PDB file of C-alpha atoms in Angstrom:
ATOM      1  CA  GLY A   1    -184.739 -47.604  67.702  1.00  0.00           C
ATOM      2  CA  GLY A   2    -183.411 -44.308  68.875  1.00  0.00           C
ATOM      3  CA  VAL A   3    -184.478 -40.760  68.210  1.00  0.00           C
ATOM      4  CA  THR A   4    -184.297 -38.732  65.039  1.00  0.00           C
ATOM      5  CA  GLN A   5    -182.359 -35.494  64.818  1.00  0.00           C
ATOM      6  CA  GLY A   6    -185.626 -33.526  64.900  1.00  0.00           C
ATOM      7  CA  GLU A   7    -186.828 -35.385  67.981  1.00  0.00           C
ATOM      8  CA  LEU A   8    -183.542 -34.714  69.792  1.00  0.00           C
ATOM      9  CA  ARG A   9    -183.668 -31.008  68.923  1.00  0.00           C
ATOM     10  CA  SER A  10    -187.246 -30.892  70.215  1.00  0.00           C
ATOM     11  CA  LEU A  11    -186.303 -32.630  73.479  1.00  0.00           C
ATOM     12  CA  VAL A  12    -183.358 -30.301  74.063  1.00  0.00           C
ATOM     13  CA  SER A  13    -185.480 -27.190  73.502  1.00  0.00           C
ATOM     14  CA  SER A  14    -188.391 -28.438  75.662  1.00  0.00           C
ATOM     15  CA  ASN A  15    -186.916 -27.737  79.131  1.00  0.00           C
ATOM     16  CA  ARG A  16    -186.602 -31.470  79.778  1.00  0.00           C
ATOM     17  CA  VAL A  17    -183.471 -32.903  81.339  1.00  0.00           C
ATOM     18  CA  VAL A  18    -181.729 -34.832  78.544  1.00  0.00           C
ATOM     19  CA  THR A  19    -178.719 -37.033  79.255  1.00  0.00           C
ATOM     20  CA  LEU A  20    -176.503 -39.099  77.005  1.00  0.00           C
ATOM     21  CA  GLY A  21    -173.900 -41.680  77.956  1.00  0.00           C
ATOM     22  CA  SER A  22    -172.818 -45.343  77.935  1.00  0.00           C
ATOM     23  CA  PHE A  23    -170.795 -44.714  74.795  1.00  0.00           C
ATOM     24  CA  ASN A  24    -169.054 -47.342  72.643  1.00  0.00           C
ATOM     25  CA  ASP A  25    -165.308 -47.669  71.911  1.00  0.00           C
ATOM     26  CA  ASN A  26    -165.299 -44.462  69.834  1.00  0.00           C
ATOM     27  CA  ALA A  27    -165.239 -42.677  73.206  1.00  0.00           C
ATOM     28  CA  GLU A  28    -161.542 -42.804  74.081  1.00  0.00           C
ATOM     29  CA  ASN A  29    -161.329 -40.236  76.903  1.00  0.00           C
ATOM     30  CA  SER A  30    -158.730 -38.387  74.821  1.00  0.00           C
ATOM     31  CA  ARG A  31    -157.452 -35.341  76.653  1.00  0.00           C
ATOM     32  CA  SER A  32    -155.824 -33.870  73.544  1.00  0.00           C
ATOM     33  CA  ALA A  33    -158.673 -34.174  71.023  1.00  0.00           C
ATOM     34  CA  GLY A  34    -160.958 -31.134  71.595  1.00  0.00           C
ATOM     35  CA  GLU A  35    -164.588 -30.537  72.311  1.00  0.00           C
ATOM     36  CA  THR A  36    -165.743 -31.297  68.743  1.00  0.00           C
ATOM     37  CA  ASP A  37    -163.981 -34.693  68.505  1.00  0.00           C
ATOM     38  CA  ILE A  38    -165.873 -37.832  69.592  1.00  0.00           C
ATOM     39  CA  SER A  39    -162.684 -39.405  70.936  1.00  0.00           C
ATOM     40  CA  SER A  40    -162.850 -36.826  73.761  1.00  0.00           C
ATOM     41  CA  ALA A  41    -165.992 -38.498  75.129  1.00  0.00           C
ATOM     42  CA  VAL A  42    -165.656 -40.718  78.208  1.00  0.00           C
ATOM     43  CA  GLN A  43    -167.035 -44.271  78.232  1.00  0.00           C
ATOM     44  CA  GLY A  44    -169.246 -45.200  81.185  1.00  0.00           C
ATOM     45  CA  HIS A  45    -170.029 -41.530  81.781  1.00  0.00           C
ATOM     46  CA  ARG A  46    -173.169 -39.404  81.357  1.00  0.00           C
ATOM     47  CA  TYR A  47    -173.400 -35.914  79.911  1.00  0.00           C
ATOM     48  CA  VAL A  48    -176.314 -33.473  80.105  1.00  0.00           C
ATOM     49  CA  VAL A  49    -177.371 -32.182  76.685  1.00  0.00           C
ATOM     50  CA  THR A  50    -177.810 -28.481  77.401  1.00  0.00           C
ATOM     51  CA  GLY A  51    -178.357 -26.959  73.979  1.00  0.00           C
ATOM     52  CA  TYR A  52    -178.341 -27.059  70.208  1.00  0.00           C
ATOM     53  CA  SER A  53    -176.872 -24.490  67.822  1.00  0.00           C
ATOM     54  CA  SER A  54    -178.587 -24.277  64.455  1.00  0.00           C
ATOM     55  CA  ALA A  55    -175.660 -22.141  63.262  1.00  0.00           C
ATOM     56  CA  THR A  56    -173.124 -24.946  63.817  1.00  0.00           C
ATOM     57  CA  GLY A  57    -175.415 -27.994  63.868  1.00  0.00           C
ATOM     58  CA  ARG A  58    -173.837 -29.060  67.169  1.00  0.00           C
ATOM     59  CA  TYR A  59    -175.310 -30.149  70.475  1.00  0.00           C
ATOM     60  CA  THR A  60    -173.662 -28.959  73.690  1.00  0.00           C
ATOM     61  CA  LEU A  61    -172.942 -31.772  76.142  1.00  0.00           C
ATOM     62  CA  HIS A  62    -172.110 -30.627  79.668  1.00  0.00           C
ATOM     63  CA  ASN A  63    -169.671 -32.836  81.538  1.00  0.00           C
ATOM     64  CA  PRO A  64    -170.580 -33.035  85.250  1.00  0.00           C
ATOM     65  CA  TRP A  65    -166.849 -32.944  86.042  1.00  0.00           C
ATOM     66  CA  GLY A  66    -167.079 -29.226  85.214  1.00  0.00           C
ATOM     67  CA  SER A  67    -164.588 -29.380  82.342  1.00  0.00           C
ATOM     68  CA  ARG A  68    -164.049 -31.172  79.043  1.00  0.00           C
ATOM     69  CA  HIS A  69    -167.533 -30.429  77.711  1.00  0.00           C
ATOM     70  CA  LEU A  70    -168.400 -31.525  74.160  1.00  0.00           C
ATOM     71  CA  ARG A  71    -169.999 -29.879  71.119  1.00  0.00           C
ATOM     72  CA  LEU A  72    -170.987 -32.644  68.696  1.00  0.00           C
ATOM     73  CA  THR A  73    -173.186 -33.059  65.633  1.00  0.00           C
ATOM     74  CA  PHE A  74    -176.073 -35.511  65.505  1.00  0.00           C
ATOM     75  CA  ASP A  75    -174.017 -37.839  63.278  1.00  0.00           C
ATOM     76  CA  GLN A  76    -171.178 -37.783  65.825  1.00  0.00           C
ATOM     77  CA  LEU A  77    -173.622 -38.627  68.619  1.00  0.00           C
ATOM     78  CA  MET A  78    -174.866 -41.587  66.567  1.00  0.00           C
ATOM     79  CA  GLN A  79    -171.258 -42.743  66.058  1.00  0.00           C
ATOM     80  CA  LEU A  80    -170.854 -42.870  69.850  1.00  0.00           C
ATOM     81  CA  GLY A  81    -173.866 -45.187  70.160  1.00  0.00           C
ATOM     82  CA  GLY A  82    -174.824 -43.712  73.533  1.00  0.00           C
ATOM     83  CA  LYS A  83    -177.968 -44.235  75.529  1.00  0.00           C
ATOM     84  CA  LEU A  84    -180.306 -41.224  75.553  1.00  0.00           C
ATOM     85  CA  GLN A  85    -182.535 -40.582  78.559  1.00  0.00           C
ATOM     86  CA  TYR A  86    -184.854 -37.673  79.286  1.00  0.00           C
ATOM     87  CA  SER A  87    -187.303 -36.496  81.921  1.00  0.00           C
ATOM     88  CA  ASP A  88    -191.048 -36.573  81.388  1.00  0.00           C
ATOM     89  CA  ARG A  89    -191.206 -32.782  81.750  1.00  0.00           C
TER      90      ARG A  89
END
């Protein structure tokens, strides 16, 4: 199951609300790792996927806490094993 990289890019660019969360143990809530490191992700937490940069190949994940946002590649998102949800429109 799951979505392909192309499908995720399409969802993100379609004005739908796309969220990702319920990550596996690779999400360590590390405060020292940085926004491009999967260990910075928080388990049991949802992020809103707000964009994709074709220049960097990274998706922007907005943290509702207002800080500690993430910029991760598709492969990194797959390593986190999160649950993707999106609105119908």
